[in-house]
CSV table of C-alpha atoms and ligand atoms in Angstrom, one decimal:
chain,number,residue,atom,x,y,z
A,9,MET,CA,21.1,-67.4,125.4
A,10,GLU,CA,19.8,-68.1,128.9
A,11,ILE,CA,16.2,-66.9,129.4
A,12,GLY,CA,15.6,-65.2,132.7
A,13,LYS,CA,12.8,-62.8,131.9
A,14,VAL,CA,10.1,-63.1,129.3
A,15,GLY,CA,7.8,-60.2,128.1
A,16,VAL,CA,4.3,-61.0,126.9
A,17,LEU,CA,2.4,-58.4,125.0
A,18,GLY,CA,-1.3,-59.0,125.4
A,19,CYS,CA,-3.1,-60.8,128.3
A,20,GLY,CA,-6.1,-62.0,126.3
A,21,LEU,CA,-7.0,-65.5,125.1
A,22,MET,CA,-3.4,-66.5,124.1
A,23,GLY,CA,-1.3,-64.0,126.1
A,24,HIS,CA,-2.5,-65.0,129.5
A,25,GLY,CA,-1.8,-68.7,128.8
A,26,ILE,CA,1.7,-67.9,127.4
A,27,ALA,CA,2.4,-65.8,130.4
A,28,GLN,CA,1.2,-68.5,132.8
A,29,ILE,CA,3.3,-71.3,131.3
A,30,CYS,CA,6.4,-69.2,131.1
A,31,ALA,CA,6.0,-68.3,134.8
A,32,GLN,CA,5.3,-71.9,135.7
A,33,ASN,CA,8.6,-72.8,134.0
A,34,GLY,CA,10.4,-70.5,136.5
A,35,TRP,CA,10.9,-67.5,134.3
A,36,ASP,CA,10.1,-64.0,135.4
A,37,VAL,CA,7.3,-62.6,133.2
A,38,VAL,CA,6.1,-59.1,132.4
A,39,VAL,CA,2.7,-59.0,130.8
A,40,ARG,CA,1.6,-55.8,129.1
A,41,GLU,CA,-2.0,-54.8,128.2
A,42,ILE,CA,-3.5,-51.7,126.8
A,43,ASP,CA,-5.9,-51.0,129.7
A,44,GLN,CA,-6.4,-52.0,133.3
A,45,GLY,CA,-9.7,-53.9,132.7
A,46,ARG,CA,-8.1,-56.3,130.1
A,47,LEU,CA,-5.0,-56.7,132.4
A,48,ASP,CA,-7.2,-57.6,135.4
A,49,ARG,CA,-9.3,-60.0,133.4
A,50,GLY,CA,-6.2,-61.8,132.0
A,51,MET,CA,-4.6,-62.0,135.4
A,52,GLY,CA,-7.9,-63.2,136.9
A,53,LYS,CA,-7.9,-66.1,134.4
A,54,ILE,CA,-4.3,-67.1,135.4
A,55,SER,CA,-5.3,-67.0,139.1
A,56,LYS,CA,-8.4,-69.2,138.3
A,57,GLN,CA,-6.3,-71.8,136.4
A,58,LEU,CA,-3.7,-72.0,139.1
A,59,GLY,CA,-6.5,-72.2,141.7
A,60,ARG,CA,-8.0,-75.2,139.8
A,61,ALA,CA,-4.7,-76.9,139.7
A,62,VAL,CA,-4.3,-76.5,143.5
A,63,GLU,CA,-7.9,-77.8,144.0
A,64,LYS,CA,-7.1,-80.9,141.9
A,65,GLY,CA,-3.9,-81.5,143.9
A,66,LYS,CA,-1.7,-80.9,140.9
A,67,LEU,CA,0.0,-77.9,142.4
A,68,GLU,CA,0.9,-76.8,146.0
A,69,GLN,CA,-0.7,-73.5,147.1
A,70,ALA,CA,2.9,-72.1,147.7
A,71,ASP,CA,3.9,-73.0,144.2
A,72,ALA,CA,0.8,-71.4,142.7
A,73,ASP,CA,1.5,-68.2,144.8
A,74,ALA,CA,5.1,-68.3,143.5
A,75,VAL,CA,4.0,-68.5,139.9
A,76,LEU,CA,1.7,-65.5,140.3
A,77,ALA,CA,4.4,-63.6,142.1
A,78,ARG,CA,6.7,-64.1,139.1
A,79,ILE,CA,4.2,-62.3,136.8
A,80,THR,CA,4.3,-58.5,136.7
A,81,PRO,CA,1.3,-57.1,135.0
A,82,THR,CA,1.8,-53.7,133.5
A,83,LEU,CA,0.4,-51.1,131.1
A,84,ASP,CA,3.9,-49.6,130.5
A,85,TYR,CA,6.1,-50.9,127.6
A,86,GLY,CA,9.1,-49.5,129.7
A,87,ASP,CA,8.8,-52.5,132.0
A,88,LEU,CA,9.8,-54.8,129.2
A,89,ALA,CA,13.3,-53.1,128.9
A,90,ASP,CA,15.3,-55.9,130.5
A,91,CYS,CA,13.4,-58.9,129.0
A,92,ASP,CA,15.5,-61.6,127.2
A,93,LEU,CA,12.6,-62.5,125.0
A,94,VAL,CA,9.4,-60.7,124.1
A,95,ILE,CA,6.4,-62.6,122.7
A,96,GLU,CA,3.5,-60.7,121.3
A,97,ALA,CA,0.0,-62.0,121.4
A,98,ILE,CA,-2.1,-58.9,120.6
A,99,THR,CA,-5.0,-58.6,118.2
A,100,GLU,CA,-4.5,-60.1,114.8
A,101,ASP,CA,-4.1,-56.8,112.9
A,102,LEU,CA,-0.9,-56.1,111.0
A,103,ASP,CA,-0.8,-52.3,111.4
A,104,GLY,CA,-1.4,-52.6,115.2
A,105,LYS,CA,1.4,-55.1,115.5
A,106,LEU,CA,3.8,-53.0,113.4
A,107,ASP,CA,3.1,-49.9,115.5
A,108,MET,CA,3.6,-52.0,118.7
A,109,TRP,CA,6.9,-53.5,117.4
A,110,ARG,CA,8.4,-50.1,116.5
A,111,GLU,CA,7.8,-48.9,120.0
A,112,VAL,CA,8.9,-52.1,121.8
A,113,ASP,CA,12.1,-52.5,119.6
A,114,ALA,CA,13.2,-49.1,120.8
A,115,ILE,CA,12.7,-50.0,124.5
A,116,VAL,CA,13.9,-53.6,124.9
A,117,LYS,CA,17.6,-54.3,125.3
A,118,ASP,CA,19.5,-54.8,122.1
A,119,ASP,CA,20.4,-58.5,122.6
A,120,ALA,CA,16.8,-59.6,123.4
A,121,TYR,CA,14.9,-61.8,121.0
A,122,LEU,CA,11.4,-60.9,119.7
A,123,ALA,CA,8.7,-63.3,118.7
A,124,THR,CA,5.2,-63.1,117.3
A,125,ASN,CA,2.4,-65.5,118.1
A,126,THR,CA,0.5,-64.4,115.0
A,127,SER,CA,-2.0,-67.0,113.6
A,128,SER,CA,-1.6,-65.9,110.0
A,129,LEU,CA,0.3,-62.7,109.5
A,130,SER,CA,3.7,-62.5,108.0
A,131,VAL,CA,6.5,-62.9,110.5
A,132,ALA,CA,9.0,-61.2,108.1
A,133,ASP,CA,6.8,-58.1,107.7
A,134,GLN,CA,6.9,-57.7,111.5
A,135,ALA,CA,10.6,-58.4,111.8
A,136,ALA,CA,11.3,-55.7,109.1
A,137,VAL,CA,10.1,-52.8,111.2
A,138,THR,CA,12.5,-53.7,114.0
A,139,GLY,CA,16.2,-53.1,114.0
A,140,ARG,CA,16.9,-56.8,114.7
A,141,PRO,CA,15.2,-59.0,112.0
A,142,ASP,CA,17.9,-61.7,112.8
A,143,ARG,CA,16.6,-61.9,116.3
A,144,PHE,CA,12.9,-62.2,115.3
A,145,ILE,CA,10.9,-65.4,114.9
A,146,GLY,CA,7.4,-66.7,114.9
A,147,LEU,CA,6.3,-68.8,118.0
A,148,HIS,CA,2.8,-70.0,117.3
A,149,PHE,CA,1.1,-71.4,120.4
A,150,PHE,CA,-2.4,-73.1,120.4
A,151,ASN,CA,-5.4,-72.4,122.5
A,152,PRO,CA,-5.4,-73.2,125.4
A,153,ALA,CA,-1.6,-72.6,125.6
A,154,GLN,CA,-1.5,-74.2,129.0
A,155,VAL,CA,-2.8,-77.5,127.6
A,156,MET,CA,-2.1,-77.8,123.8
A,157,PRO,CA,1.2,-79.6,123.2
A,158,LEU,CA,2.2,-78.0,119.9
A,159,LEU,CA,4.5,-75.0,119.3
A,160,GLU,CA,5.1,-74.0,115.7
A,161,VAL,CA,8.6,-72.4,115.3
A,162,VAL,CA,8.6,-70.1,112.3
A,163,ARG,CA,11.7,-69.0,110.6
A,164,ALA,CA,11.2,-65.8,108.6
A,165,GLU,CA,13.5,-64.9,105.8
A,166,GLY,CA,15.9,-62.9,108.0
A,167,SER,CA,15.7,-65.0,111.2
A,168,GLY,CA,19.1,-66.0,112.4
A,169,ASP,CA,20.0,-69.6,113.4
A,170,ASP,CA,20.4,-68.5,117.1
A,171,ALA,CA,16.8,-67.1,117.1
A,172,VAL,CA,15.3,-70.2,115.6
A,173,GLN,CA,17.3,-72.4,118.0
A,174,LEU,CA,16.0,-70.3,120.9
A,175,GLY,CA,12.5,-71.1,119.7
A,176,PHE,CA,13.0,-74.8,119.7
A,177,ASP,CA,14.8,-74.6,123.1
A,178,LEU,CA,11.9,-72.6,124.5
A,179,GLY,CA,9.5,-75.2,123.3
A,180,ASP,CA,11.5,-78.0,124.9
A,181,ALA,CA,11.7,-76.1,128.2
A,182,LEU,CA,7.9,-75.6,128.2
A,183,GLY,CA,7.4,-79.3,127.4
A,184,LYS,CA,5.9,-78.6,124.0
A,185,THR,CA,6.2,-80.6,120.8
A,186,THR,CA,7.9,-78.4,118.3
A,187,VAL,CA,7.6,-78.3,114.5
A,188,ALA,CA,9.4,-76.0,112.1
A,189,ALA,CA,7.0,-74.1,109.9
A,190,ARG,CA,7.6,-71.8,106.9
A,191,ASP,CA,6.6,-68.2,107.1
A,192,ASN,CA,3.5,-68.8,104.9
A,193,ARG,CA,0.0,-67.6,105.8
A,194,GLY,CA,-1.4,-69.9,108.5
A,195,PHE,CA,1.9,-71.9,108.8
A,196,ILE,CA,1.0,-75.6,109.0
A,197,VAL,CA,-1.9,-76.0,111.4
A,198,ASN,CA,-4.2,-73.1,110.6
A,199,ARG,CA,-3.5,-73.6,106.8
A,200,LEU,CA,-5.3,-77.0,107.3
A,201,LEU,CA,-7.6,-76.3,110.3
A,202,VAL,CA,-9.2,-73.0,109.1
A,203,PRO,CA,-10.6,-74.3,105.8
A,204,TYR,CA,-11.9,-77.3,107.7
A,205,MET,CA,-13.9,-75.1,110.1
A,206,PHE,CA,-15.2,-73.0,107.2
A,207,ASP,CA,-16.3,-76.2,105.4
A,208,ALA,CA,-18.3,-77.2,108.5
A,209,MET,CA,-20.0,-73.7,108.4
A,210,ARG,CA,-20.8,-74.2,104.7
A,211,ALA,CA,-22.2,-77.7,105.5
A,212,LEU,CA,-24.4,-76.0,108.1
A,213,GLU,CA,-25.6,-73.4,105.6
A,214,GLN,CA,-26.4,-76.2,103.1
A,215,GLY,CA,-28.4,-78.0,105.7
A,216,VAL,CA,-26.1,-81.1,105.8
A,217,GLY,CA,-26.6,-81.3,109.5
A,218,SER,CA,-27.5,-79.2,112.6
A,219,VAL,CA,-24.8,-77.4,114.7
A,220,GLN,CA,-25.0,-80.2,117.2
A,221,ASP,CA,-24.9,-83.0,114.6
A,222,ILE,CA,-22.0,-81.6,112.7
A,223,ASP,CA,-20.0,-81.3,115.9
A,224,THR,CA,-21.0,-84.7,117.2
A,225,GLY,CA,-20.3,-86.2,113.8
A,226,MET,CA,-16.6,-85.0,113.9
A,227,MET,CA,-16.2,-85.9,117.6
A,228,ALA,CA,-17.6,-89.4,117.4
A,229,GLY,CA,-16.7,-90.1,113.8
A,230,ALA,CA,-13.2,-88.7,113.7
A,231,SER,CA,-12.2,-88.6,117.4
A,232,HIS,CA,-11.7,-84.9,117.4
A,233,PRO,CA,-11.8,-83.4,121.0
A,234,MET,CA,-14.2,-80.7,119.9
A,235,GLY,CA,-16.5,-80.4,116.9
A,236,PRO,CA,-15.5,-77.8,114.3
A,237,LEU,CA,-18.3,-75.3,115.2
A,238,THR,CA,-17.4,-75.5,118.9
A,239,LEU,CA,-13.8,-75.1,118.0
A,240,ALA,CA,-14.6,-72.0,115.9
A,241,ASP,CA,-16.4,-70.4,118.9
A,242,PHE,CA,-13.4,-71.4,121.1
A,243,VAL,CA,-10.9,-69.8,118.7
A,244,GLY,CA,-13.0,-66.6,118.3
A,245,LEU,CA,-15.2,-65.9,115.3
A,246,ASP,CA,-13.6,-62.4,114.8
A,247,THR,CA,-10.1,-64.0,114.8
A,248,LEU,CA,-11.3,-66.4,112.1
A,249,VAL,CA,-12.5,-63.6,109.9
A,250,ALA,CA,-9.2,-61.8,110.3
A,251,ILE,CA,-7.3,-65.0,109.4
A,252,SER,CA,-9.6,-65.6,106.5
A,253,GLU,CA,-8.8,-62.1,105.0
A,254,VAL,CA,-5.1,-62.7,105.2
A,255,MET,CA,-5.4,-66.2,103.7
A,256,VAL,CA,-7.7,-65.1,100.8
A,257,GLU,CA,-5.3,-62.4,99.9
A,258,SER,CA,-2.3,-64.7,100.0
A,259,TYR,CA,-3.7,-67.9,98.4
A,260,GLY,CA,-6.6,-66.4,96.3
A,261,GLU,CA,-8.6,-69.6,97.0
A,262,ASP,CA,-12.3,-69.5,97.8
A,263,ARG,CA,-11.9,-72.2,100.5
A,264,PHE,CA,-10.2,-69.7,102.7
A,265,ALA,CA,-13.1,-67.2,102.4
A,266,ALA,CA,-15.2,-66.6,105.5
A,267,PRO,CA,-18.7,-68.1,105.0
A,268,ASP,CA,-21.7,-65.9,105.2
A,269,THR,CA,-22.9,-67.4,108.5
A,270,LEU,CA,-19.5,-66.5,110.1
A,271,ARG,CA,-19.6,-62.9,108.8
A,272,SER,CA,-23.2,-62.4,110.0
A,273,LEU,CA,-22.4,-63.7,113.5
A,274,VAL,CA,-19.4,-61.4,113.7
A,275,ASP,CA,-21.3,-58.4,112.3
A,276,ALA,CA,-23.9,-59.0,115.1
A,277,GLY,CA,-21.2,-59.0,117.8
A,278,ASN,CA,-21.4,-62.7,118.3
A,279,LEU,CA,-17.8,-63.6,118.5
A,280,GLY,CA,-18.1,-67.1,120.0
A,281,ARG,CA,-17.3,-68.2,123.5
A,282,LYS,CA,-15.6,-64.9,124.5
A,283,SER,CA,-18.7,-62.9,123.8
A,284,GLY,CA,-21.1,-65.4,125.2
A,285,ARG,CA,-22.7,-66.4,121.8
A,286,GLY,CA,-21.6,-67.8,118.5
A,287,PHE,CA,-22.7,-71.1,117.0
A,288,TYR,CA,-23.7,-71.8,120.6
A,289,ASP,CA,-25.2,-69.7,123.4
A,290,TYR,CA,-23.0,-69.8,126.5
A,291,SER,CA,-25.2,-67.9,128.9
A,292,GLY,CA,-26.5,-71.0,130.7
A,293,GLU,CA,-24.9,-73.8,132.5
A,294,LYS,CA,-24.2,-75.7,129.3
A,295,PRO,CA,-23.7,-74.4,125.7
A,296,VAL,CA,-26.9,-74.5,123.7
A,297,PRO,CA,-26.6,-74.8,119.9
A,298,VAL,CA,-28.0,-71.9,117.9
A,299,ASP,CA,-29.1,-73.1,114.5
A,300,PRO,CA,-29.5,-70.6,111.7
A,301,ALA,CA,-33.2,-69.7,111.2
B,10,3HC,N1,-7.1,-73.0,130.1
B,10,3HC,C1,-6.3,-73.8,130.8
B,10,3HC,N2,-6.5,-75.1,131.0
B,10,3HC,C2,-7.5,-75.6,130.5
B,10,3HC,C3,-8.5,-74.9,129.7
B,10,3HC,C4,-8.2,-73.5,129.5
B,10,3HC,N3,-9.0,-72.7,128.7
B,10,3HC,N4,-9.4,-75.7,129.2
B,10,3HC,C5,-9.2,-76.9,129.8
B,10,3HC,N5,-8.0,-76.9,130.5
B,10,3HC,C6,-7.4,-78.0,131.2
B,10,3HC,C7,-8.2,-78.5,132.3
B,10,3HC,O1,-8.0,-77.8,133.5
B,10,3HC,C8,-7.8,-80.0,132.4
B,10,3HC,O2,-6.6,-80.0,133.1
B,10,3HC,P1,-6.2,-81.3,133.9
B,10,3HC,O3,-6.0,-82.4,132.9
B,10,3HC,O4,-4.9,-80.9,134.6
B,10,3HC,O5,-7.3,-81.6,134.9
B,10,3HC,C9,-7.5,-80.3,130.9
B,10,3HC,O6,-7.3,-79.1,130.2
B,10,3HC,C10,-8.6,-81.0,130.2
B,10,3HC,O7,-9.8,-80.2,130.3
B,10,3HC,P2,-11.3,-80.7,130.5
B,10,3HC,O8,-11.2,-82.1,131.2
B,10,3HC,O9,-12.1,-79.6,131.2
B,10,3HC,O10,-11.9,-80.8,129.1
B,10,3HC,P3,-11.4,-81.6,127.8
B,10,3HC,O11,-10.8,-82.9,128.2
B,10,3HC,O12,-12.6,-81.5,127.0
B,10,3HC,O13,-10.3,-80.7,127.2
B,10,3HC,C11,-9.5,-79.1,125.7
B,10,3HC,C12,-10.4,-79.4,126.9
B,10,3HC,C13,-8.1,-79.4,126.0
B,10,3HC,C14,-9.7,-77.6,125.3
B,10,3HC,C15,-10.0,-80.1,124.5
B,10,3HC,O14,-11.4,-79.9,124.3
B,10,3HC,C16,-9.2,-79.8,123.2
B,10,3HC,O15,-8.1,-80.2,123.0
B,10,3HC,N6,-9.9,-79.1,122.3
B,10,3HC,C17,-9.3,-78.7,121.0
B,10,3HC,C18,-8.6,-77.4,121.2
B,10,3HC,C19,-7.9,-77.0,119.9
B,10,3HC,O16,-8.0,-77.6,118.8
B,10,3HC,N7,-7.1,-75.9,120.0
B,10,3HC,C20,-6.4,-75.3,118.9
B,10,3HC,C21,-7.2,-74.2,118.3
B,10,3HC,S1,-6.5,-73.5,116.9
B,10,3HC,C22,-5.4,-72.4,117.6
B,10,3HC,O17,-5.3,-72.2,118.8
B,10,3HC,C23,-4.6,-71.6,116.6
B,10,3HC,C24,-5.0,-70.2,116.6
B,10,3HC,O18,-4.0,-69.5,115.9
B,10,3HC,C25,-6.3,-69.9,116.0
């Protein structure tokens, strides 16, 4: 199927990036949020990224304007009706996603494909509440979606071959490296990455090293672009707790359990970079590590 118009549900950390790369690829995009504030913030991030690309001479101003013009921000599910593909990137909460899919499935044209960008929830459970499980797949992008090369294409039990192929074709069109992943909790990357970040937090709790030293250790010692605690802040500490709960339930292994430090930070409203504080304080010019007392 030719994609002409893509719907993106959610214009947050992942949704704004997915909307941007789809529009940069020449597709019309409708991006839907639950309130005007969130929508404006997400669209503001897209404008800022495009502005930076123009400043760096990587994009002409006219092309940046054309990308923005291809994106229709909306609060109304009705605007998704004629999309060929709808990708959801809303909060990592199964009940919320199921309610949303029931509504969207009734509105979007019958031959459209649906995809979830879930980090950890079951793709099949989401497909099951729609009338088109054969047209439903997982498309797991990585943050920042504009930069990270990987796209995990997830085949759920009822996904049809056409839908899975569409996922790979979409990845190719966006210049992503694609991998096929089974519909298990965390797919490939989060299955490995999340316990690694949790281990870094446990190392911090056990006094193995400071926030800065643990991060520097993995950057300089293993050539990671970010240390694990910076990465946790970057992903969002509340998102990590949500992923942990799904993984513990699925695998029943302690290594997937959210460490105390992570829970305490989230309970205190410190969600990482997006809230201005997590393992680092982001209020100044440069992030400052916040070591546990
Ligand atoms: N949005 C858009 N573009 C961004 C960006 C953002 N948030 N952050 C950086 N970029 C762009 C920059 O504009 C720059 O573009 P250019 O090459 O065209 O000039 C390029 O990325 C490199 O950025 P910087 O020079 O500012 O910084 P770095 O070289 O340090 O790279 C990084 C930043 C790409 C974020 C790098 O630190 C990195 O790869 N970090 C690891 C990220 C990672 O592991 N992500 C996966 C998280 S897990 C996940 O998403 C799964 C989920 O389900 C939890």
